[in-house]
Tab-separated table of C-alpha atoms in Angstrom:
chain	number	residue	atom	x	y	z
A	1	MET	CA	-70.879	166.410	-2.571
A	2	THR	CA	-73.858	168.791	-2.724
A	3	LYS	CA	-76.815	168.629	-0.369
A	4	VAL	CA	-79.073	167.483	-3.237
A	5	ALA	CA	-76.667	164.658	-4.080
A	6	ASP	CA	-76.446	163.726	-0.390
A	7	ASP	CA	-80.229	163.545	-0.082
A	8	PHE	CA	-80.490	161.451	-3.240
A	9	LEU	CA	-77.827	159.037	-1.986
A	10	VAL	CA	-79.578	158.682	1.364
A	11	GLU	CA	-82.778	157.590	-0.340
A	12	ALA	CA	-80.965	155.237	-2.745
A	13	ASP	CA	-79.056	153.444	-0.021
A	14	LYS	CA	-82.155	152.962	2.091
A	15	SER	CA	-83.513	150.652	-0.593
A	16	ALA	CA	-82.539	147.112	-1.585
A	17	TRP	CA	-82.333	148.000	-5.271
A	18	PRO	CA	-78.891	147.838	-6.933
A	19	LEU	CA	-76.866	150.992	-6.414
A	20	LEU	CA	-75.792	152.762	-9.597
A	21	PRO	CA	-72.088	153.542	-10.128
A	22	GLY	CA	-72.622	157.188	-9.197
A	23	GLU	CA	-74.209	156.158	-5.895
A	24	ARG	CA	-71.310	153.930	-4.843
A	25	THR	CA	-69.059	156.569	-3.337
A	26	TRP	CA	-66.999	154.748	-0.709
A	27	GLY	CA	-63.324	154.518	-1.562
A	28	GLY	CA	-60.870	152.091	0.015
A	29	TRP	CA	-60.140	154.175	3.120
A	30	ARG	CA	-63.786	155.029	3.718
A	31	LEU	CA	-64.835	151.400	3.391
A	32	GLY	CA	-61.921	150.190	5.512
A	33	ILE	CA	-62.737	152.606	8.338
A	34	SER	CA	-66.398	151.560	8.331
A	35	LEU	CA	-65.514	147.860	8.316
A	36	ALA	CA	-62.907	148.240	11.073
A	37	THR	CA	-65.320	150.226	13.245
A	38	ALA	CA	-67.944	147.515	12.828
A	39	ALA	CA	-65.518	144.642	13.398
A	40	ALA	CA	-63.779	145.928	16.530
A	41	ALA	CA	-66.609	145.373	18.992
A	42	THR	CA	-66.577	144.022	22.519
A	43	TRP	CA	-67.587	140.620	21.168
A	44	CYS	CA	-63.843	140.337	20.601
A	45	TYR	CA	-63.296	140.002	24.364
A	46	ILE	CA	-65.862	137.255	24.717
A	47	ILE	CA	-64.511	135.412	21.680
A	48	GLY	CA	-61.004	135.756	23.125
A	49	GLU	CA	-62.275	134.549	26.506
A	50	TYR	CA	-63.558	131.310	24.956
A	51	VAL	CA	-60.225	130.694	23.222
A	52	GLY	CA	-58.416	131.447	26.498
A	53	TYR	CA	-60.269	128.581	28.158
A	54	TYR	CA	-58.366	126.135	25.949
A	55	LEU	CA	-55.081	127.757	24.877
A	56	GLY	CA	-52.315	129.985	26.202
A	57	PHE	CA	-51.828	133.505	24.938
A	58	TRP	CA	-49.573	133.054	21.891
A	59	ARG	CA	-51.094	129.766	20.742
A	60	GLY	CA	-54.588	131.142	21.297
A	61	PHE	CA	-53.851	134.284	19.317
A	62	ALA	CA	-52.210	132.351	16.462
A	63	THR	CA	-55.068	129.865	16.081
A	64	LEU	CA	-57.708	132.579	16.367
A	65	PHE	CA	-55.945	134.720	13.769
A	66	ALA	CA	-55.730	131.770	11.374
A	67	GLY	CA	-59.381	130.883	11.881
A	68	SER	CA	-60.488	134.481	11.441
A	69	MET	CA	-58.671	134.834	8.132
A	70	ILE	CA	-60.174	131.553	6.910
A	71	GLY	CA	-63.664	132.631	7.948
A	72	MET	CA	-63.289	136.060	6.367
A	73	LEU	CA	-62.064	134.522	3.110
A	74	ILE	CA	-65.051	132.150	3.001
A	75	VAL	CA	-67.501	135.014	3.492
A	76	ALA	CA	-65.727	137.176	0.919
A	77	LEU	CA	-65.794	134.397	-1.692
A	78	ALA	CA	-69.457	133.633	-0.995
A	79	ALA	CA	-71.200	137.001	-0.923
A	80	VAL	CA	-68.885	139.745	-2.120
A	81	PRO	CA	-68.667	138.973	-5.878
A	82	VAL	CA	-72.383	139.527	-6.516
A	83	CYS	CA	-72.686	142.343	-3.954
A	84	ILE	CA	-69.774	144.310	-5.379
A	85	ARG	CA	-70.668	143.728	-9.042
A	86	PHE	CA	-74.269	144.849	-8.789
A	87	GLY	CA	-74.370	147.046	-5.682
A	88	VAL	CA	-76.708	144.738	-3.742
A	89	ASP	CA	-76.808	143.373	-0.209
A	90	SER	CA	-76.105	139.854	1.077
A	91	ILE	CA	-79.739	138.735	0.830
A	92	ALA	CA	-79.927	139.611	-2.861
A	93	SER	CA	-76.678	137.705	-3.459
A	94	ALA	CA	-78.366	134.510	-2.179
A	95	LYS	CA	-81.397	134.656	-4.478
A	96	PRO	CA	-79.728	132.778	-7.383
A	97	GLN	CA	-79.257	129.788	-5.076
A	98	PHE	CA	-82.433	129.937	-2.968
A	99	GLY	CA	-85.018	131.365	-5.355
A	100	THR	CA	-87.486	134.228	-5.507
A	101	SER	CA	-89.165	133.039	-2.295
A	102	GLY	CA	-86.516	130.772	-0.799
A	103	TRP	CA	-84.285	133.758	-0.041
A	104	ILE	CA	-86.314	134.027	3.156
A	105	ILE	CA	-84.064	131.279	4.603
A	106	PRO	CA	-80.822	133.330	4.490
A	107	ALA	CA	-82.872	136.417	5.437
A	108	MET	CA	-84.022	134.720	8.640
A	109	LEU	CA	-80.439	133.665	9.397
A	110	GLN	CA	-79.294	137.238	8.846
A	111	PHE	CA	-81.949	138.762	11.072
A	112	ILE	CA	-81.473	136.275	13.920
A	113	SER	CA	-77.683	136.605	13.758
A	114	ILE	CA	-77.656	140.404	13.819
A	115	VAL	CA	-80.260	140.560	16.586
A	116	GLY	CA	-78.160	138.083	18.568
A	117	TRP	CA	-74.893	139.956	18.129
A	118	ASN	CA	-76.463	143.348	18.875
A	119	SER	CA	-78.162	141.975	21.974
A	120	LEU	CA	-74.844	140.575	23.162
A	121	LEU	CA	-72.986	143.843	22.533
A	122	LEU	CA	-75.502	146.090	24.223
A	123	ILE	CA	-75.866	143.760	27.213
A	124	PHE	CA	-72.060	143.804	27.496
A	125	PHE	CA	-72.200	147.597	27.473
A	126	GLY	CA	-74.796	147.561	30.248
A	127	ARG	CA	-72.756	145.176	32.390
A	128	SER	CA	-69.575	147.224	31.923
A	129	THR	CA	-71.406	150.426	32.819
A	130	THR	CA	-72.748	148.815	35.963
A	131	GLN	CA	-69.300	147.590	37.044
A	132	LEU	CA	-67.768	151.020	36.528
A	133	PHE	CA	-70.519	152.791	38.467
A	134	TYR	CA	-69.982	150.337	41.310
A	135	ALA	CA	-66.302	151.248	41.418
A	136	LEU	CA	-66.952	154.990	41.321
A	137	GLY	CA	-69.543	154.743	44.087
A	138	ILE	CA	-72.303	156.167	41.889
A	139	ILE	CA	-74.636	153.244	42.526
A	140	SER	CA	-74.939	150.695	45.279
A	141	GLU	CA	-74.753	146.912	45.084
A	142	GLY	CA	-77.923	145.443	43.657
A	143	SER	CA	-78.679	148.330	41.273
A	144	GLY	CA	-77.288	146.506	38.246
A	145	ALA	CA	-80.547	144.693	37.557
A	146	VAL	CA	-82.123	148.080	36.819
A	147	LEU	CA	-79.140	149.797	35.177
A	148	VAL	CA	-78.419	147.148	32.512
A	149	PRO	CA	-81.885	147.401	30.857
A	150	ILE	CA	-81.738	151.211	31.003
A	151	THR	CA	-78.372	151.370	29.228
A	152	VAL	CA	-79.603	148.914	26.588
A	153	VAL	CA	-82.592	151.161	25.843
A	154	VAL	CA	-80.314	154.212	25.641
A	155	ALA	CA	-77.988	152.431	23.203
A	156	VAL	CA	-80.935	151.248	21.072
A	157	SER	CA	-82.237	154.816	20.908
A	158	LEU	CA	-78.849	156.209	19.840
A	159	THR	CA	-78.525	153.559	17.129
A	160	PHE	CA	-81.974	154.469	15.785
A	161	PHE	CA	-81.057	158.155	15.708
A	162	PHE	CA	-77.708	157.605	13.959
A	163	LEU	CA	-79.274	155.489	11.201
A	164	LEU	CA	-82.006	157.891	10.171
A	165	LYS	CA	-79.558	159.050	7.459
A	166	GLY	CA	-78.916	155.544	6.115
A	167	SER	CA	-75.366	154.739	5.019
A	168	LEU	CA	-74.351	158.339	5.648
A	169	GLY	CA	-75.096	157.651	9.288
A	170	VAL	CA	-72.909	154.535	9.201
A	171	ASP	CA	-70.098	156.535	7.583
A	172	ARG	CA	-70.309	159.451	10.007
A	173	VAL	CA	-70.387	157.203	13.068
A	174	ALA	CA	-67.412	155.220	11.745
A	175	LYS	CA	-65.303	158.324	11.206
A	176	VAL	CA	-65.764	159.322	14.844
A	177	LEU	CA	-65.704	155.931	16.529
A	178	VAL	CA	-62.782	154.415	14.589
A	179	ALA	CA	-60.512	155.844	17.303
A	180	HIS	CA	-61.744	153.087	19.605
A	181	VAL	CA	-59.730	150.568	17.574
A	182	PHE	CA	-56.508	152.268	18.660
A	183	ILE	CA	-57.740	152.551	22.250
A	184	GLY	CA	-58.209	148.785	22.124
A	185	PHE	CA	-54.584	148.292	21.098
A	186	TRP	CA	-53.518	150.571	23.961
A	187	MET	CA	-55.506	148.446	26.407
A	188	LEU	CA	-53.747	145.327	25.135
A	189	TYR	CA	-50.390	147.077	25.603
A	190	VAL	CA	-51.297	148.006	29.191
A	191	LEU	CA	-52.234	144.441	30.069
A	192	LEU	CA	-49.165	142.921	28.434
A	193	THR	CA	-46.728	145.316	30.095
A	194	HIS	CA	-48.274	144.971	33.555
A	195	GLU	CA	-48.959	141.235	33.592
A	196	TRP	CA	-46.481	139.715	31.130
A	197	ASP	CA	-44.840	137.295	33.544
A	198	LYS	CA	-48.179	135.946	34.715
A	199	LEU	CA	-49.470	135.785	31.163
A	200	ILE	CA	-46.737	133.583	29.709
A	201	SER	CA	-47.027	131.149	32.613
A	202	ALA	CA	-50.841	131.100	32.778
A	203	VAL	CA	-52.560	127.735	32.310
A	204	PRO	CA	-55.911	127.606	30.435
A	205	ALA	CA	-58.711	126.626	32.803
A	206	SER	CA	-60.523	124.152	30.525
A	207	ALA	CA	-57.755	122.840	28.275
A	208	ASN	CA	-58.416	119.403	26.805
A	209	ALA	CA	-55.873	116.645	27.341
A	210	ASP	CA	-55.577	116.463	23.558
A	211	ALA	CA	-53.503	119.492	22.530
A	212	GLN	CA	-54.599	119.178	18.894
A	213	TRP	CA	-58.250	119.444	19.954
A	214	ASN	CA	-57.437	122.721	21.697
A	215	TYR	CA	-55.710	124.124	18.610
A	216	VAL	CA	-58.568	123.135	16.320
A	217	THR	CA	-61.093	124.648	18.719
A	218	GLY	CA	-59.243	127.964	18.570
A	219	ILE	CA	-59.390	127.845	14.787
A	220	GLU	CA	-63.076	126.837	14.817
A	221	ILE	CA	-63.988	129.746	17.089
A	222	GLY	CA	-62.163	132.101	14.709
A	223	ILE	CA	-63.958	130.693	11.664
A	224	VAL	CA	-67.479	130.837	13.098
A	225	SER	CA	-66.881	134.318	14.505
A	226	LEU	CA	-65.991	135.658	11.062
A	227	LEU	CA	-68.722	133.693	9.273
A	228	SER	CA	-71.068	135.973	11.201
A	229	TRP	CA	-69.945	138.799	8.893
A	230	TRP	CA	-72.017	137.345	6.041
A	231	PRO	CA	-75.131	139.301	7.113
A	232	TYR	CA	-73.173	142.560	7.363
A	233	ILE	CA	-70.779	142.536	4.474
A	234	GLY	CA	-73.114	143.025	1.505
A	235	ALA	CA	-74.701	146.208	2.835
A	236	MET	CA	-71.220	147.656	3.402
A	237	VAL	CA	-69.312	146.657	0.258
A	238	ARG	CA	-72.188	147.620	-2.066
A	239	MET	CA	-71.125	151.216	-1.377
A	240	ALA	CA	-67.701	150.605	-3.010
A	241	PRO	CA	-67.266	150.964	-6.802
A	242	ASN	CA	-65.417	147.714	-7.557
A	243	GLY	CA	-63.714	144.635	-6.173
A	244	ARG	CA	-60.224	146.117	-6.336
A	245	THR	CA	-61.319	148.876	-3.989
A	246	ALA	CA	-62.934	146.461	-1.544
A	247	ALA	CA	-60.535	143.485	-1.382
A	248	LEU	CA	-57.891	144.874	0.987
A	249	PRO	CA	-60.344	146.712	3.295
A	250	ILE	CA	-62.366	143.503	3.664
A	251	MET	CA	-59.441	141.355	4.801
A	252	LEU	CA	-57.574	144.003	6.823
A	253	GLY	CA	-60.475	146.193	7.956
A	254	MET	CA	-63.003	143.496	8.770
A	255	GLY	CA	-60.873	140.371	9.195
A	256	ALA	CA	-57.733	141.489	11.036
A	257	PRO	CA	-59.107	143.671	13.893
A	258	VAL	CA	-61.151	140.814	15.349
A	259	PRO	CA	-58.254	138.484	16.303
A	260	LEU	CA	-56.045	141.419	17.283
A	261	LEU	CA	-58.588	142.729	19.768
A	262	CYS	CA	-59.555	139.208	20.811
A	263	ALA	CA	-56.050	139.052	22.290
A	264	ILE	CA	-57.396	141.384	25.008
A	265	GLY	CA	-59.969	138.770	25.978
A	266	ILE	CA	-57.439	135.930	25.848
A	267	ALA	CA	-54.988	137.788	28.075
A	268	GLY	CA	-57.675	139.001	30.460
A	269	ILE	CA	-59.199	135.580	31.100
A	270	LEU	CA	-55.798	133.910	31.493
A	271	VAL	CA	-54.334	136.418	33.959
A	272	LEU	CA	-57.275	138.072	35.708
A	273	GLN	CA	-60.057	135.548	35.029
A	274	VAL	CA	-62.181	138.252	33.404
A	275	SER	CA	-62.259	139.370	29.763
A	276	ASP	CA	-64.127	142.665	30.299
A	277	PRO	CA	-61.541	145.483	30.128
A	278	ALA	CA	-63.809	147.785	32.139
A	279	GLN	CA	-63.135	145.462	35.084
A	280	TRP	CA	-59.470	144.549	34.702
A	281	LEU	CA	-58.298	148.011	33.611
A	282	ARG	CA	-59.773	149.382	36.818
A	283	THR	CA	-57.827	146.723	38.737
A	284	ILE	CA	-54.556	147.676	37.024
A	285	GLY	CA	-54.856	151.440	36.691
A	286	GLY	CA	-57.680	152.593	38.928
A	287	PRO	CA	-60.904	154.473	38.109
A	288	ILE	CA	-59.348	156.637	35.363
A	289	TYR	CA	-58.409	153.575	33.312
A	290	GLY	CA	-61.880	152.217	34.020
A	291	VAL	CA	-63.459	155.332	32.521
A	292	VAL	CA	-61.303	154.970	29.395
A	293	ALA	CA	-62.406	151.350	29.086
A	294	LEU	CA	-66.064	152.305	29.413
A	295	ILE	CA	-65.720	154.897	26.650
A	296	PHE	CA	-64.091	152.248	24.480
A	297	VAL	CA	-66.871	149.730	25.176
A	298	ALA	CA	-69.545	152.307	24.353
A	299	ALA	CA	-67.875	153.351	21.097
A	300	ALA	CA	-67.133	149.792	20.004
A	301	ASN	CA	-70.626	148.512	20.629
A	302	LEU	CA	-72.455	151.429	19.049
A	303	GLY	CA	-70.292	151.290	15.913
A	304	THR	CA	-71.042	147.623	15.347
A	305	ALA	CA	-74.723	147.937	16.293
A	306	VAL	CA	-75.158	150.742	13.757
A	307	ALA	CA	-73.654	148.627	10.963
A	308	GLY	CA	-75.721	145.574	11.924
A	309	VAL	CA	-79.051	147.361	12.138
A	310	TYR	CA	-78.380	149.069	8.798
A	311	ALA	CA	-77.705	145.686	7.156
A	312	SER	CA	-80.775	144.016	8.661
A	313	SER	CA	-82.999	146.965	7.708
A	314	ILE	CA	-81.841	146.752	4.082
A	315	GLY	CA	-82.558	143.020	4.217
A	316	LEU	CA	-86.122	143.703	5.351
A	317	ARG	CA	-86.683	145.651	2.123
A	318	HIS	CA	-86.823	142.336	0.257
A	319	ILE	CA	-90.050	141.421	2.058
A	320	PRO	CA	-92.839	142.662	-0.263
A	321	VAL	CA	-95.028	144.148	2.475
A	322	LEU	CA	-92.051	146.130	3.798
A	323	SER	CA	-90.508	147.152	0.470
A	324	ARG	CA	-92.128	150.610	0.594
A	325	SER	CA	-92.253	151.054	4.365
A	326	PRO	CA	-90.750	154.217	5.831
A	327	TRP	CA	-87.113	153.812	6.818
A	328	PRO	CA	-87.781	154.499	10.541
A	329	VAL	CA	-90.264	151.609	10.573
A	330	LEU	CA	-87.593	149.201	9.299
A	331	LEU	CA	-85.137	150.486	11.902
A	332	ALA	CA	-87.720	149.942	14.622
A	333	ILE	CA	-88.378	146.365	13.467
A	334	SER	CA	-84.640	145.629	13.508
A	335	LEU	CA	-84.116	147.151	16.961
A	336	ALA	CA	-87.242	145.953	18.769
A	337	PRO	CA	-85.998	142.365	19.416
A	338	VAL	CA	-82.697	143.736	20.767
A	339	ALA	CA	-84.547	145.951	23.210
A	340	ILE	CA	-86.772	143.035	24.292
A	341	VAL	CA	-83.778	140.749	24.956
A	342	GLY	CA	-81.950	143.503	26.826
A	343	LEU	CA	-84.973	144.283	28.967
A	344	LEU	CA	-86.243	140.784	29.734
A	345	ILE	CA	-83.502	138.146	29.478
A	346	PRO	CA	-80.061	139.814	29.390
A	347	GLU	CA	-78.272	137.417	31.744
A	348	MET	CA	-79.705	134.249	30.198
A	349	PHE	CA	-78.714	135.359	26.710
A	350	PHE	CA	-75.220	136.407	27.786
A	351	ALA	CA	-74.638	133.067	29.525
A	352	ASN	CA	-75.314	131.101	26.322
A	353	PHE	CA	-72.788	132.817	24.068
A	354	GLY	CA	-71.017	129.560	23.160
A	355	THR	CA	-74.244	128.051	21.831
A	356	PHE	CA	-74.894	131.207	19.818
A	357	LEU	CA	-71.434	130.943	18.234
A	358	ALA	CA	-72.149	127.360	17.210
A	359	PHE	CA	-75.436	128.497	15.662
A	360	ILE	CA	-73.413	130.820	13.414
A	361	GLY	CA	-71.396	127.901	12.058
A	362	LEU	CA	-74.506	125.754	11.832
A	363	GLY	CA	-76.258	128.253	9.574
A	364	PHE	CA	-73.667	130.225	7.650
A	365	ALA	CA	-71.105	127.512	6.876
A	366	PRO	CA	-73.423	125.548	4.524
A	367	LEU	CA	-74.850	128.801	3.141
A	368	CYS	CA	-71.377	130.035	2.166
A	369	GLY	CA	-70.484	126.628	0.705
A	370	ILE	CA	-73.608	126.700	-1.470
A	371	GLN	CA	-72.886	130.215	-2.752
A	372	ILE	CA	-69.240	129.485	-3.535
A	373	VAL	CA	-70.037	126.317	-5.484
A	374	ASP	CA	-72.902	127.948	-7.364
A	375	TYR	CA	-71.062	131.126	-8.376
A	376	TYR	CA	-67.629	129.722	-9.244
A	377	PHE	CA	-68.241	126.137	-10.372
A	378	ILE	CA	-71.775	126.018	-11.786
A	379	ARG	CA	-72.691	129.506	-13.028
A	380	ARG	CA	-69.038	130.498	-13.515
A	381	GLY	CA	-69.874	134.085	-12.631
A	382	ASN	CA	-72.955	134.441	-14.833
A	383	VAL	CA	-75.669	136.099	-12.731
A	384	ASN	CA	-78.855	137.725	-14.050
A	385	VAL	CA	-79.143	140.986	-12.109
A	386	ARG	CA	-82.752	141.467	-13.237
A	387	GLY	CA	-83.511	138.000	-11.900
A	388	LEU	CA	-82.421	139.092	-8.407
A	389	PHE	CA	-85.574	141.219	-8.184
A	390	GLU	CA	-88.082	139.531	-10.502
A	391	THR	CA	-90.801	137.527	-8.765
A	392	GLY	CA	-93.149	136.472	-11.594
A	393	PRO	CA	-93.654	132.945	-12.987
A	394	ASN	CA	-90.997	133.534	-15.661
A	395	ALA	CA	-88.359	134.915	-13.308
A	396	ALA	CA	-84.856	133.535	-13.797
A	397	TYR	CA	-84.664	132.229	-10.226
A	398	ARG	CA	-88.266	131.083	-9.850
A	399	TYR	CA	-87.318	127.368	-9.597
A	400	TRP	CA	-90.368	125.508	-8.202
A	401	GLY	CA	-92.833	127.925	-6.621
A	402	GLY	CA	-89.993	130.294	-5.777
A	403	PHE	CA	-87.964	127.686	-3.862
A	404	ASN	CA	-84.903	125.722	-4.932
A	405	PRO	CA	-85.054	122.227	-3.370
A	406	ALA	CA	-81.317	121.763	-3.959
A	407	SER	CA	-80.384	124.624	-1.630
A	408	ILE	CA	-82.876	123.561	1.044
A	409	ILE	CA	-81.644	119.946	1.044
A	410	ALA	CA	-78.020	121.150	1.051
A	411	MET	CA	-78.705	123.384	4.058
A	412	VAL	CA	-80.311	120.495	5.937
A	413	CYS	CA	-77.326	118.266	5.136
A	414	GLY	CA	-75.047	121.014	6.414
A	415	PHE	CA	-77.025	121.298	9.660
A	416	VAL	CA	-76.800	117.552	10.197
A	417	THR	CA	-73.073	117.518	9.437
A	418	TYR	CA	-72.280	120.280	11.902
A	419	ASN	CA	-74.403	118.722	14.641
A	420	TYR	CA	-72.748	115.349	14.090
A	421	ILE	CA	-69.204	116.742	14.226
A	422	LEU	CA	-69.687	119.265	17.038
A	423	ASN	CA	-72.585	119.436	19.471
A	424	PRO	CA	-73.432	123.161	19.619
A	425	ILE	CA	-74.557	122.965	23.254
A	426	SER	CA	-72.096	120.621	24.950
A	427	TYR	CA	-69.180	121.103	22.492
A	428	ALA	CA	-68.720	117.334	22.417
A	429	SER	CA	-66.989	116.481	19.146
A	430	ARG	CA	-66.576	113.550	16.771
A	431	PHE	CA	-64.103	112.697	14.025
A	432	PRO	CA	-62.947	114.579	11.920
A	433	TYR	CA	-63.318	117.637	14.175
A	434	GLU	CA	-59.815	117.357	15.610
A	435	TYR	CA	-58.375	117.597	12.076
A	436	LEU	CA	-60.808	119.711	10.046
A	437	THR	CA	-62.929	121.767	12.512
A	438	ALA	CA	-66.726	121.578	12.192
A	439	SER	CA	-67.348	124.579	9.943
A	440	LEU	CA	-65.106	123.549	7.036
A	441	PRO	CA	-66.632	120.062	6.547
A	442	THR	CA	-70.071	121.620	6.916
A	443	ALA	CA	-69.328	124.124	4.143
A	444	VAL	CA	-67.946	121.351	1.931
A	445	VAL	CA	-70.946	119.076	2.510
A	446	GLY	CA	-73.420	121.909	1.895
A	447	GLY	CA	-71.669	122.949	-1.308
A	448	GLY	CA	-71.143	119.363	-2.479
A	449	VAL	CA	-74.782	118.334	-2.009
A	450	TYR	CA	-75.909	121.505	-3.786
A	451	TRP	CA	-73.566	120.837	-6.733
A	452	LEU	CA	-74.711	117.232	-7.063
A	453	LEU	CA	-78.441	118.027	-6.974
A	454	THR	CA	-78.059	120.976	-9.334
A	455	ILE	CA	-76.091	119.009	-11.918
A	456	LEU	CA	-78.342	115.937	-11.757
A	457	PHE	CA	-81.799	117.482	-11.379
A	458	VAL	CA	-82.120	121.273	-11.332
A	459	ARG	CA	-80.149	122.239	-14.431
A	460	PRO	CA	-81.556	119.418	-16.610
A	461	ALA	CA	-85.057	120.604	-15.620
A	462	GLY	CA	-84.291	124.051	-17.062
A	463	LYS	CA	-84.655	125.799	-13.709
A	464	GLY	CA	-82.532	128.488	-12.108
A	465	GLY	CA	-81.253	130.321	-15.172
A	466	TYR	CA	-78.243	128.035	-15.669
């Protein structure tokens, strides 16, 4: 590709407008590498740690793998068809359901989710760096309170620098950092070979007396973890030319690495009571292994942070006052909350990871249910691409004042359903959680309420371009 073509592509993919066929240059391998680099972050250890509280290694891995594939399939069915057909991001794919102004609801969910994940990843990086420096004698006890915020700021700055080139920055970072996926598999091999006997006999610390509840919780954690890919996936797959190119990379590149690397967290918490490989690799292999783990943590976190900030910055383009803002301004808006969390409240945020996971299911499960029902069962694939960007009184998705009451009511019903089935703070559950999880009924309720209101009221009123 010539320099002129490169420069043109950079400008095109910094906008929220549909990408033309000639601008969608990512083949299957290129997309798969980018998705795998984004997916294989150190959140995998924390996700695995939570599963390891309730299940042993093999059962935990099996349930997490099943849940991850279910969650990835839900996200792919919800957002990918519109994103891949028209070269748009996840926010644009939600406009047919939420309206020319109501799209701000999924946009807020996207922004909060990505800020949350990036804050978690960069705080994890800071904590791992601190632990390694302790072991190497570089810093003294008590210096971590200063070092964690500094490393977060450094990581935020690197992410900003990498993304100045738009999707080309994402692609270039992925090509370099994809090696960390294989380092992760090596770390799992080291732990399994050194601690296998302890691992197979380890007892989960917080296992429920009801074994079925433990299994379902493993599946639920897998589902909600992968539902969090909704904000990311549109900005990535819009670079691919068609669905055939994207299908396998989505499931294997974005879906499979998460449970595979989560096995590191499951094994670590069961055997060594810590999921952070920078700590347990040092215990097993000494400082050299600790250095390798730190490099892995840095690469994993930066790769995912780059993809997340790119997606959220594209999403900000839909806000009229930011539609023509310089690209560095959008990057700064996306990164500023991460820096604030990392500087001011890193430990408090890190300690509430379980609640954050539940928030993902609370928000994205009904959203995905609404999109699936609307695209496959009501519109039957008929989407007005011009309507995704029109805002006038005659726009296809104007509804009532730019908002679709059906989607808002369906989201509220989904929130209520999730909260009833599974308390996101205490994890206290009610029937039918032990049979169906919380996310799946929430998606069904959200989609069902949307279908009912659309068929009875919205479509007869001539709204929504049906």
